[in-house]
């Protein structure tokens, strides 16, 4: 039987190969020296992919990196992008790991790769509600090892919050909207230009992402009305979020509020955006927080995530639900899915009645009507209760989790099964961690990311204790990594799945088959009729709720 040379690479890890990529990589703008680890993986940390977005480059599309003729030791992660606070409460002192100058990426590649191996590339977009970089600096070693040393992993930072998604007429006239998404696109273009230097194949790029990163995948699938620029060939989204989408004029209140808070108001200066660009970032950051939507009433609170991707007629042409309905998206293989209890980490634990539930939902989706809320109240009866929480906490969690996460992913699956023959797979992650279950969180938002990357490769102390080797949920790690790395390598989660794991059947709008991940019990299931009915309603009002 013929065996490819690539399959033999893990056997040769640590052994110098003719033509193997060395730690020193030369770009046309700089050179970076990585580190070859005993794991058989070489890592390059903190590679700059764009010029510092400071001063006059605030709220402008990313620019090419500046020329640097010195060799840079790529041994430390780059700065994480600045966060927008949910409330006006001051943050602790500035975190030295964060900065406005944050366009940096990391590359992980098998040390035995060469410029001719053309390995598949997994390009990961982290989440954080478009207001923070919440999954920064994950280590790609575990995924590479799970893929038999046959992939390359790239992850990166992108501008978020005030710096990434400020929108107004002033920004349109003298800047760019959605620069956080343009940062992501800049990294995709960087991969096209340079990934061969690490042994990667620019014609085999699979996008990954969780939460806002998963939402970003859909924004790129529908970018410019579904224009395919050849930047990627497949996408795997975890817990993709369908947030509240405003257009430029609807976003104007955010701009008007920040210029008033920092002394750049219309009554003080003529060039308000120039004034904003001139401000010291520490001063600007002190005033960087969310506010309620206009006309929200006396009980209104700021949404969890105020700055969001904006319908600007450019990279985003319409609501996500409408673009799915009209088929205006790139036809590539996709995975979309969610956690059973995706709303629990977001909703107020003290929610006591439907009035409070409705206020929370309107605070997040300001276009919701009284009639829509009444229907949702009927669809979501009182659920189970937990100590130290209000009687409707799990009820509002169920409603928010399905509206923002679970039902949109199923809508993606149905649209792709209708318009695309490339392959569509949907999942539900239902791995129970004892500690999370006891606290009432169930299987919370994006918890599957710890299994996909492996508990040792995410941020310290964030993976549930049960996910580590020898613990109750340790067995789910190789199973989900098998599906994910198979998809990265072959655009099909079944090709290299772990022996004994079930075939992941494709989703169709009529059958609604999805894979449910459970420790020692992963299997296909049909979405229950109750969720089918609730999702049908939520999807029917998706454009009206500005998603």
Coordinates of C-alpha atoms in Angstrom, one line a residue:
X1 CA 0.0 0.0 0.0
X2 CA 1.3 3.5 -0.9
X3 CA 2.0 5.7 2.1
X4 CA 2.4 9.4 1.7
X5 CA 5.6 11.1 2.8
X6 CA 3.5 13.5 4.9
X7 CA 2.1 10.6 7.0
X8 CA 5.7 9.6 8.0
X9 CA 6.6 13.1 9.2
X10 CA 5.6 12.4 12.9
X11 CA 8.0 9.5 12.9
X12 CA 10.8 11.8 12.0
X13 CA 10.0 14.6 14.5
X14 CA 13.2 16.1 15.8
X15 CA 15.3 14.6 13.0
X16 CA 16.7 17.2 10.7
X17 CA 15.3 16.8 7.2
X18 CA 16.7 18.1 3.9
X19 CA 14.7 21.2 3.1
X20 CA 12.9 21.3 6.5
X21 CA 11.8 24.8 7.6
X22 CA 14.3 26.2 10.1
X23 CA 13.3 28.5 13.0
X24 CA 14.5 31.5 11.1
X25 CA 11.9 32.7 8.5
X26 CA 12.5 35.7 6.3
X27 CA 9.7 37.9 5.0
X28 CA 10.0 40.8 2.7
X29 CA 9.4 43.2 5.6
X30 CA 11.2 41.5 8.5
X31 CA 12.8 38.2 9.8
X32 CA 11.6 36.2 12.7
X33 CA 13.4 33.4 14.6
X34 CA 11.1 30.8 16.1
X35 CA 11.7 28.0 18.6
X36 CA 11.8 24.3 17.7
X37 CA 10.2 22.4 20.7
X38 CA 10.8 18.8 21.8
X39 CA 7.2 18.2 20.9
X40 CA 8.2 18.2 17.2
X41 CA 6.4 21.6 16.7
X42 CA 8.2 24.8 16.0
X43 CA 6.4 28.0 17.1
X44 CA 6.8 31.6 16.0
X45 CA 5.1 34.0 18.5
X46 CA 4.4 37.7 18.1
X47 CA 4.8 38.1 14.3
X48 CA 3.6 41.5 13.2
X49 CA 1.0 41.4 10.4
X50 CA 0.2 45.1 10.1
X51 CA 1.5 48.5 11.0
X52 CA 0.7 49.9 14.5
X53 CA -2.9 51.2 14.2
X54 CA -2.1 54.4 16.2
X55 CA -2.8 58.1 15.8
X56 CA -4.0 58.8 12.2
X57 CA -4.4 55.0 11.6
X58 CA -7.1 54.7 14.3
X59 CA -10.3 53.6 12.6
X60 CA -8.6 52.9 9.3
X61 CA -8.1 49.7 7.4
X62 CA -4.9 47.9 8.5
X63 CA -1.7 49.0 6.7
X64 CA 1.3 46.9 5.7
X65 CA 3.9 46.3 8.4
X66 CA 6.8 48.7 8.4
X67 CA 10.2 47.5 7.2
X68 CA 12.4 46.1 10.0
X69 CA 15.8 44.8 8.9
X70 CA 16.7 43.2 12.2
X71 CA 16.1 39.6 13.1
X72 CA 13.3 39.4 15.7
X73 CA 13.2 36.6 18.2
X74 CA 9.6 35.3 18.0
X75 CA 9.6 33.9 21.5
X76 CA 6.8 36.0 23.1
X77 CA 3.2 36.6 22.2
X78 CA 2.3 40.1 20.9
X79 CA 0.1 42.5 22.9
X80 CA -3.6 41.6 23.2
X81 CA -6.0 44.3 21.8
X82 CA -7.7 46.7 24.2
X83 CA -11.1 45.8 25.6
X84 CA -14.3 47.9 25.8
X85 CA -15.9 47.6 29.3
X86 CA -19.5 46.5 29.8
X87 CA -20.1 49.3 32.3
X88 CA -18.6 52.6 33.4
X89 CA -17.0 50.9 36.4
X90 CA -13.2 51.5 36.1
X91 CA -11.0 48.6 35.2
X92 CA -8.0 47.6 37.4
X93 CA -4.7 49.2 36.3
X94 CA -3.7 48.7 32.7
X95 CA -2.7 45.1 31.9
X96 CA 0.8 45.2 30.5
X97 CA -0.2 42.4 28.1
X98 CA -2.6 44.7 26.3
X99 CA -2.0 47.6 23.9
X100 CA -3.6 49.5 21.1
X101 CA -0.7 48.3 19.0
X102 CA -1.8 44.7 18.8
X103 CA -1.8 43.3 15.2
X104 CA 0.3 40.2 16.0
X105 CA -0.1 36.5 15.0
X106 CA 1.4 33.2 16.1
X107 CA 2.3 30.3 13.8
X108 CA 2.7 26.6 14.9
X109 CA 4.1 24.1 12.4
X110 CA 5.6 20.6 12.5
X111 CA 9.4 21.1 12.8
X112 CA 9.8 18.5 10.0
X113 CA 7.7 20.5 7.5
X114 CA 9.4 21.9 4.4
X115 CA 8.4 24.5 1.9
X116 CA 7.2 21.7 -0.4
X117 CA 4.9 19.8 2.1
X118 CA 1.9 22.1 1.5
X119 CA 0.2 21.2 4.8
X120 CA -3.4 22.3 5.4
X121 CA -3.7 25.5 7.5
X122 CA -6.1 26.1 10.4
X123 CA -6.6 29.8 10.8
X124 CA -8.4 30.5 14.1
X125 CA -10.4 33.6 14.9
X126 CA -10.8 34.1 18.6
X127 CA -14.0 35.2 20.3
X128 CA -14.9 37.9 22.8
X129 CA -18.1 39.5 21.6
X130 CA -16.2 41.8 19.3
X131 CA -15.4 43.7 22.5
X132 CA -12.3 41.8 23.7
X133 CA -9.8 39.2 22.6
X134 CA -11.0 36.4 24.9
X135 CA -9.1 33.4 23.5
X136 CA -5.7 34.9 22.9
X137 CA -2.5 32.9 22.6
X138 CA -3.9 29.4 22.4
X139 CA -1.1 26.8 21.7
X140 CA -1.6 24.9 18.4
X141 CA 0.6 21.9 19.4
X142 CA -2.2 19.7 20.6
X143 CA -4.1 20.1 17.3
X144 CA -1.0 19.4 15.2
X145 CA -0.3 16.3 17.2
X146 CA -3.9 15.1 16.9
X147 CA -3.6 15.7 13.1
X148 CA -0.6 13.3 12.9
X149 CA 1.6 16.4 12.4
X150 CA -0.1 17.2 9.1
X151 CA -1.5 20.7 9.7
X152 CA -0.3 24.2 10.5
X153 CA -2.1 26.4 13.1
X154 CA -2.3 30.2 13.0
X155 CA -4.0 32.4 15.5
X156 CA -4.0 36.2 16.0
X157 CA -5.3 39.3 17.6
X158 CA -7.7 41.8 16.0
X159 CA -9.0 45.2 17.0
X160 CA -12.2 45.1 19.0
X161 CA -14.7 47.3 20.8
X162 CA -14.2 51.0 20.3
X163 CA -11.1 50.5 18.3
X164 CA -12.4 47.8 16.0
X165 CA -16.1 48.6 15.4
X166 CA -16.8 52.3 15.9
X167 CA -19.2 53.5 13.2
X168 CA -20.6 56.9 12.3
X169 CA -20.8 59.2 9.3
X170 CA -17.5 60.8 10.4
X171 CA -15.8 57.4 10.3
X172 CA -17.3 56.7 6.9
X173 CA -16.1 60.1 5.6
X174 CA -12.6 59.9 7.1
X175 CA -11.8 56.3 8.0
X176 CA -13.1 52.8 7.7
X177 CA -15.8 50.8 9.4
X178 CA -15.5 47.2 10.6
X179 CA -11.7 47.5 10.9
X180 CA -11.7 44.5 13.2
X181 CA -13.0 42.4 10.4
X182 CA -10.6 44.0 8.0
X183 CA -7.8 43.0 10.4
X184 CA -9.0 39.4 10.1
X185 CA -9.0 39.7 6.4
X186 CA -5.5 41.1 6.5
X187 CA -4.3 38.0 8.3
X188 CA -6.0 35.8 5.6
X189 CA -4.0 37.7 3.0
X190 CA -0.9 37.4 5.1
X191 CA -1.4 33.6 5.1
X192 CA -1.8 33.6 1.3
X193 CA 1.5 35.4 0.9
X194 CA 3.7 33.8 3.5
X195 CA 2.4 30.5 4.8
X196 CA 4.5 28.5 2.3
X197 CA 7.6 29.6 4.2
X198 CA 6.3 27.5 7.1
X199 CA 5.3 24.5 5.0
X200 CA 1.7 25.4 4.6
X201 CA -0.6 25.4 1.6
X202 CA -2.3 28.7 0.8
X203 CA -4.9 26.9 -1.3
X204 CA -6.0 24.7 1.7
X205 CA -7.0 27.1 4.5
X206 CA -9.7 26.2 6.9
X207 CA -11.1 29.0 9.1
X208 CA -12.0 28.3 12.7
X209 CA -13.5 30.4 15.4
X210 CA -15.6 30.5 18.5
X211 CA -18.4 32.9 19.6
X212 CA -17.6 36.2 17.9
X213 CA -14.9 34.3 16.0
X214 CA -17.6 32.0 14.8
X215 CA -19.8 34.9 13.9
X216 CA -16.7 36.3 12.0
X217 CA -16.7 33.2 9.9
X218 CA -20.2 33.9 8.7
X219 CA -19.3 37.5 8.0
X220 CA -16.4 36.3 5.8
X221 CA -18.6 33.7 4.2
X222 CA -21.1 36.5 3.3
X223 CA -18.5 39.3 2.9
X224 CA -19.2 41.7 0.0
X225 CA -22.4 39.9 -0.7
X226 CA -20.7 36.4 -0.9
X227 CA -17.8 37.4 -3.0
X228 CA -15.2 34.6 -3.0
X229 CA -11.6 36.1 -2.9
X230 CA -10.1 32.6 -2.5
X231 CA -8.8 33.3 1.0
X232 CA -10.1 30.1 2.5
X233 CA -11.7 26.8 1.5
X234 CA -13.7 25.7 4.5
X235 CA -15.0 27.0 7.9
X236 CA -15.7 25.4 11.3
X237 CA -17.6 27.6 13.7
X238 CA -18.1 27.0 17.4
X239 CA -21.0 28.7 19.2
X240 CA -21.3 31.4 16.5
X241 CA -23.1 34.5 17.8
X242 CA -25.9 36.3 15.9
X243 CA -25.8 39.7 17.7
X244 CA -27.7 42.9 17.2
X245 CA -26.7 44.4 13.9
X246 CA -27.0 48.2 13.3
X247 CA -26.3 50.2 10.2
X248 CA -24.0 53.3 10.2
X249 CA -26.8 55.8 11.0
X250 CA -28.2 53.7 13.8
X251 CA -24.6 53.5 15.3
X252 CA -24.2 57.2 15.3
X253 CA -25.2 57.5 19.0
X254 CA -22.2 55.5 20.0
X255 CA -19.9 58.0 18.3
X256 CA -21.7 61.0 19.6
X257 CA -21.5 59.7 23.1
X258 CA -17.8 59.0 23.1
X259 CA -16.8 62.3 21.6
X260 CA -18.8 64.1 24.4
X261 CA -17.3 62.0 27.1
X262 CA -13.7 62.8 26.0
X263 CA -14.2 66.5 25.2
X264 CA -14.3 66.2 21.4
X265 CA -18.0 67.1 21.1
X266 CA -19.5 69.0 18.1
X267 CA -19.7 72.2 20.2
X268 CA -16.0 72.1 21.1
X269 CA -14.1 71.1 17.9
X270 CA -14.8 71.1 14.2
X271 CA -12.9 67.9 13.4
X272 CA -14.3 65.5 16.0
X273 CA -12.6 62.3 14.6
X274 CA -9.3 64.1 14.3
X275 CA -9.7 65.1 18.0
X276 CA -10.4 61.4 18.9
X277 CA -7.3 60.3 17.0
X278 CA -5.1 62.8 18.9
X279 CA -6.1 61.6 22.3
X280 CA -3.8 59.6 24.6
X281 CA -4.9 56.0 24.6
X282 CA -5.0 55.8 28.4
X283 CA -7.3 58.7 28.5
X284 CA -9.5 57.3 25.7
X285 CA -9.5 53.9 27.4
X286 CA -10.7 55.4 30.7
X287 CA -13.9 56.5 28.9
X288 CA -14.3 53.3 26.8
X289 CA -17.5 51.6 28.1
X290 CA -20.9 50.5 26.8
X291 CA -24.1 52.5 27.2
X292 CA -27.8 51.6 26.7
X293 CA -29.4 51.8 23.3
X294 CA -31.2 55.1 22.7
X295 CA -34.8 55.3 23.8
X296 CA -34.4 52.2 25.9
X297 CA -36.5 53.5 28.7
X298 CA -35.7 54.2 32.4
X299 CA -34.9 50.5 33.1
X300 CA -32.5 50.0 30.2
X301 CA -29.0 48.8 30.7
X302 CA -26.1 48.7 28.4
X303 CA -26.0 45.6 26.2
X304 CA -23.4 43.0 27.0
X305 CA -21.6 43.9 23.7
X306 CA -22.4 47.3 22.3
X307 CA -19.8 47.8 19.5
X308 CA -20.6 45.2 16.9
X309 CA -20.0 44.6 13.2
X310 CA -22.0 47.2 11.2
X311 CA -24.0 47.0 8.1
X312 CA -21.9 49.4 6.0
X313 CA -22.6 48.4 2.4
X314 CA -19.1 47.1 2.1
X315 CA -17.8 44.0 3.9
X316 CA -21.3 43.6 5.5
X317 CA -24.2 44.2 3.0
X318 CA -27.2 43.1 5.1
X319 CA -28.4 41.1 8.1
X320 CA -27.0 37.6 8.4
X321 CA -30.4 36.0 8.3
X322 CA -31.3 37.8 5.0
X323 CA -28.0 36.8 3.3
X324 CA -28.6 33.2 4.3
X325 CA -32.1 33.3 2.9
X326 CA -31.0 34.8 -0.4
X327 CA -28.0 32.5 -0.7
X328 CA -25.5 35.3 -0.8
X329 CA -22.6 33.4 0.7
X330 CA -19.5 31.4 -0.4
X331 CA -20.2 27.7 -1.0
X332 CA -17.6 25.8 1.0
X333 CA -17.8 22.9 3.5
X334 CA -18.9 24.1 6.9
X335 CA -19.3 23.0 10.5
X336 CA -21.5 25.0 12.9
X337 CA -22.7 24.1 16.3
X338 CA -23.4 25.1 19.9
X339 CA -23.5 24.1 23.5
X340 CA -26.6 22.8 25.2
X341 CA -26.8 25.7 27.6
X342 CA -25.2 28.6 25.7
X343 CA -27.0 31.4 27.5
X344 CA -26.2 30.6 31.1
X345 CA -23.0 32.6 31.4
X346 CA -24.6 35.8 30.0
X347 CA -27.9 36.2 31.7
X348 CA -28.6 37.9 35.1
X349 CA -28.7 35.1 37.8
X350 CA -31.2 37.2 39.8
X351 CA -33.8 37.2 37.1
X352 CA -37.1 36.7 39.0
X353 CA -39.9 37.4 36.5
X354 CA -40.8 37.7 32.9
X355 CA -40.6 41.5 33.0
X356 CA -37.0 41.3 34.0
X357 CA -36.4 38.6 31.3
X358 CA -38.0 40.9 28.7
X359 CA -35.9 43.8 29.7
X360 CA -32.7 41.8 29.4
X361 CA -33.7 40.7 25.9
X362 CA -34.6 44.2 24.8
X363 CA -31.3 45.5 26.2
X364 CA -29.5 43.1 23.8
X365 CA -31.9 43.4 20.8
X366 CA -33.4 46.8 20.9
X367 CA -35.7 46.2 17.9
X368 CA -37.7 43.5 19.7
X369 CA -41.5 44.3 20.0
X370 CA -43.9 43.6 22.8
X371 CA -45.7 41.0 20.7
X372 CA -42.4 39.1 20.1
X373 CA -41.6 39.2 23.8
X374 CA -45.0 37.8 24.7
X375 CA -44.6 34.9 22.2
X376 CA -41.2 34.2 23.7
X377 CA -42.6 34.2 27.2
X378 CA -45.1 31.6 26.1
X379 CA -42.4 29.5 24.4
X380 CA -40.1 29.5 27.4
X381 CA -42.0 28.4 30.6
X382 CA -40.3 28.5 34.0
X383 CA -37.4 26.1 34.0
X384 CA -35.4 24.4 36.8
X385 CA -34.1 26.6 39.6
X386 CA -30.8 26.7 41.4
X387 CA -29.6 28.1 44.8
X388 CA -28.6 31.7 44.9
X389 CA -30.4 32.5 41.6
X390 CA -33.8 33.9 40.6
X391 CA -36.6 31.6 39.6
X392 CA -36.3 32.6 35.9
X393 CA -32.6 32.6 35.5
X394 CA -32.6 29.3 33.5
X395 CA -35.7 30.5 31.6
X396 CA -34.0 33.7 30.3
X397 CA -30.8 31.6 29.7
X398 CA -32.7 29.2 27.5
X399 CA -34.3 32.0 25.5
X400 CA -31.1 33.9 25.0
X401 CA -29.1 30.8 24.2
X402 CA -31.4 29.7 21.5
X403 CA -32.0 33.1 20.0
X404 CA -28.4 34.2 19.8
X405 CA -26.6 30.9 19.3
X406 CA -28.4 27.6 18.9
X407 CA -31.1 28.5 16.3
X408 CA -28.9 30.7 14.1
X409 CA -26.4 27.9 13.7
X410 CA -29.2 25.6 12.5
X411 CA -30.3 28.3 10.1
X412 CA -26.8 28.3 8.7
X413 CA -27.0 24.6 8.3
X414 CA -30.3 24.7 6.5
X415 CA -29.2 27.5 4.1
X416 CA -26.0 25.6 3.2
X417 CA -27.9 22.4 2.7
X418 CA -30.2 24.2 0.3
X419 CA -27.7 26.2 -1.7
X420 CA -24.4 24.3 -1.4
X421 CA -23.3 20.8 -2.1
X422 CA -19.9 21.2 -0.4
X423 CA -20.9 19.6 2.9
X424 CA -22.7 20.8 6.0
X425 CA -22.3 19.4 9.5
X426 CA -24.1 20.6 12.7
X427 CA -23.4 19.6 16.3
X428 CA -24.6 20.0 19.9
X429 CA -22.0 19.9 22.6
X430 CA -23.4 18.2 25.7
X431 CA -20.3 17.2 27.8
X432 CA -21.2 17.7 31.5
X433 CA -18.6 19.0 33.8
X434 CA -19.5 18.3 37.5
X435 CA -18.5 21.7 38.7
X436 CA -20.3 23.6 36.0
X437 CA -23.4 21.4 36.4
X438 CA -23.5 21.9 40.1
X439 CA -23.4 25.7 39.7
X440 CA -26.3 25.6 37.2
X441 CA -24.4 26.5 34.1
X442 CA -25.0 23.2 32.5
X443 CA -22.9 23.0 29.3
X444 CA -22.0 26.6 28.9
X445 CA -21.1 28.8 25.9
X446 CA -17.8 27.8 24.1
X447 CA -16.8 25.2 26.6
X448 CA -16.1 22.9 23.7
X449 CA -13.0 25.0 22.8
X450 CA -11.1 23.4 25.7
X451 CA -11.7 20.0 24.2
X452 CA -10.9 21.0 20.6
X453 CA -7.5 22.5 21.5
X454 CA -6.9 20.3 24.5
X455 CA -6.9 21.4 28.1
X456 CA -3.2 22.1 28.2
X457 CA -3.2 24.4 25.2
X458 CA -5.8 27.0 26.3
X459 CA -5.4 29.8 28.8
X460 CA -4.1 28.6 32.2
X461 CA -6.8 27.3 34.6
X462 CA -9.7 27.9 32.1
X463 CA -10.3 24.3 31.0
X464 CA -12.7 22.3 33.3
X465 CA -10.8 20.0 35.7
X466 CA -12.7 17.0 34.3
X467 CA -11.1 17.5 30.8
X468 CA -7.6 16.5 31.9
X469 CA -6.2 13.0 31.2
X470 CA -7.6 10.4 33.6
X471 CA -10.5 12.6 34.6
X472 CA -14.2 11.9 33.9
X473 CA -14.3 13.9 30.6
X474 CA -10.8 13.2 29.4
X475 CA -12.1 10.8 26.8
X476 CA -13.9 13.5 24.8
X477 CA -10.7 15.2 23.8
X478 CA -9.4 12.7 21.2
X479 CA -12.9 12.2 19.8
X480 CA -13.6 15.8 19.0
X481 CA -10.0 16.5 17.9
X482 CA -10.4 13.6 15.5
X483 CA -13.4 15.2 13.8
X484 CA -11.9 18.7 13.8
X485 CA -8.5 17.8 12.5
X486 CA -10.1 15.5 9.9
X487 CA -12.2 18.5 8.7
X488 CA -9.1 20.6 8.5
X489 CA -7.2 18.0 6.6
X490 CA -9.9 16.8 4.2
X491 CA -12.9 19.2 4.5
X492 CA -14.8 16.2 5.9
X493 CA -15.0 15.4 9.7
X494 CA -15.3 11.7 9.0
X495 CA -12.2 10.9 6.9
X496 CA -9.7 10.7 9.8
X497 CA -12.1 10.5 12.8
X498 CA -11.1 8.3 15.7
X499 CA -11.8 4.7 15.2
X500 CA -15.1 3.7 16.8
X501 CA -16.6 7.2 16.8
X502 CA -19.8 7.5 14.8
X503 CA -20.2 8.8 11.3
X504 CA -21.2 12.5 11.4
X505 CA -24.2 12.6 9.1
X506 CA -24.7 15.9 7.2
X507 CA -27.5 18.3 8.2
X508 CA -30.5 18.8 6.0
X509 CA -33.3 21.3 6.6
X510 CA -35.9 18.5 6.6
X511 CA -34.1 15.8 8.6
X512 CA -32.3 18.0 11.1
X513 CA -29.7 15.4 12.1
X514 CA -26.8 16.7 14.2
X515 CA -24.0 15.1 16.2
X516 CA -24.2 15.3 19.9
X517 CA -20.9 15.2 21.7
X518 CA -21.1 13.4 25.0
X519 CA -18.3 11.6 26.9
X520 CA -18.4 7.9 25.9
X521 CA -21.8 8.5 24.2
X522 CA -21.2 10.7 21.2
X523 CA -24.0 9.9 18.6
X524 CA -26.3 11.4 16.0
X525 CA -29.6 12.8 17.1
X526 CA -32.6 14.5 15.5
X527 CA -33.4 18.0 17.0
X528 CA -36.4 17.6 19.3
X529 CA -39.7 18.9 18.1
X530 CA -39.8 21.6 20.8
X531 CA -36.6 23.2 19.8
X532 CA -37.5 22.8 16.1
X533 CA -40.7 24.9 16.8
X534 CA -38.9 27.5 18.8
X535 CA -36.1 27.9 16.3
X536 CA -38.6 28.2 13.5
X537 CA -40.2 31.2 15.2
X538 CA -36.8 32.8 16.2
X539 CA -35.5 32.3 12.6
X540 CA -38.8 33.8 11.2
X541 CA -38.2 37.1 13.2
X542 CA -34.4 37.1 12.7
X543 CA -34.4 40.0 10.3
X544 CA -36.9 42.0 12.4
X545 CA -34.6 41.5 15.5
X546 CA -31.7 42.8 13.4
X547 CA -29.6 39.6 13.3

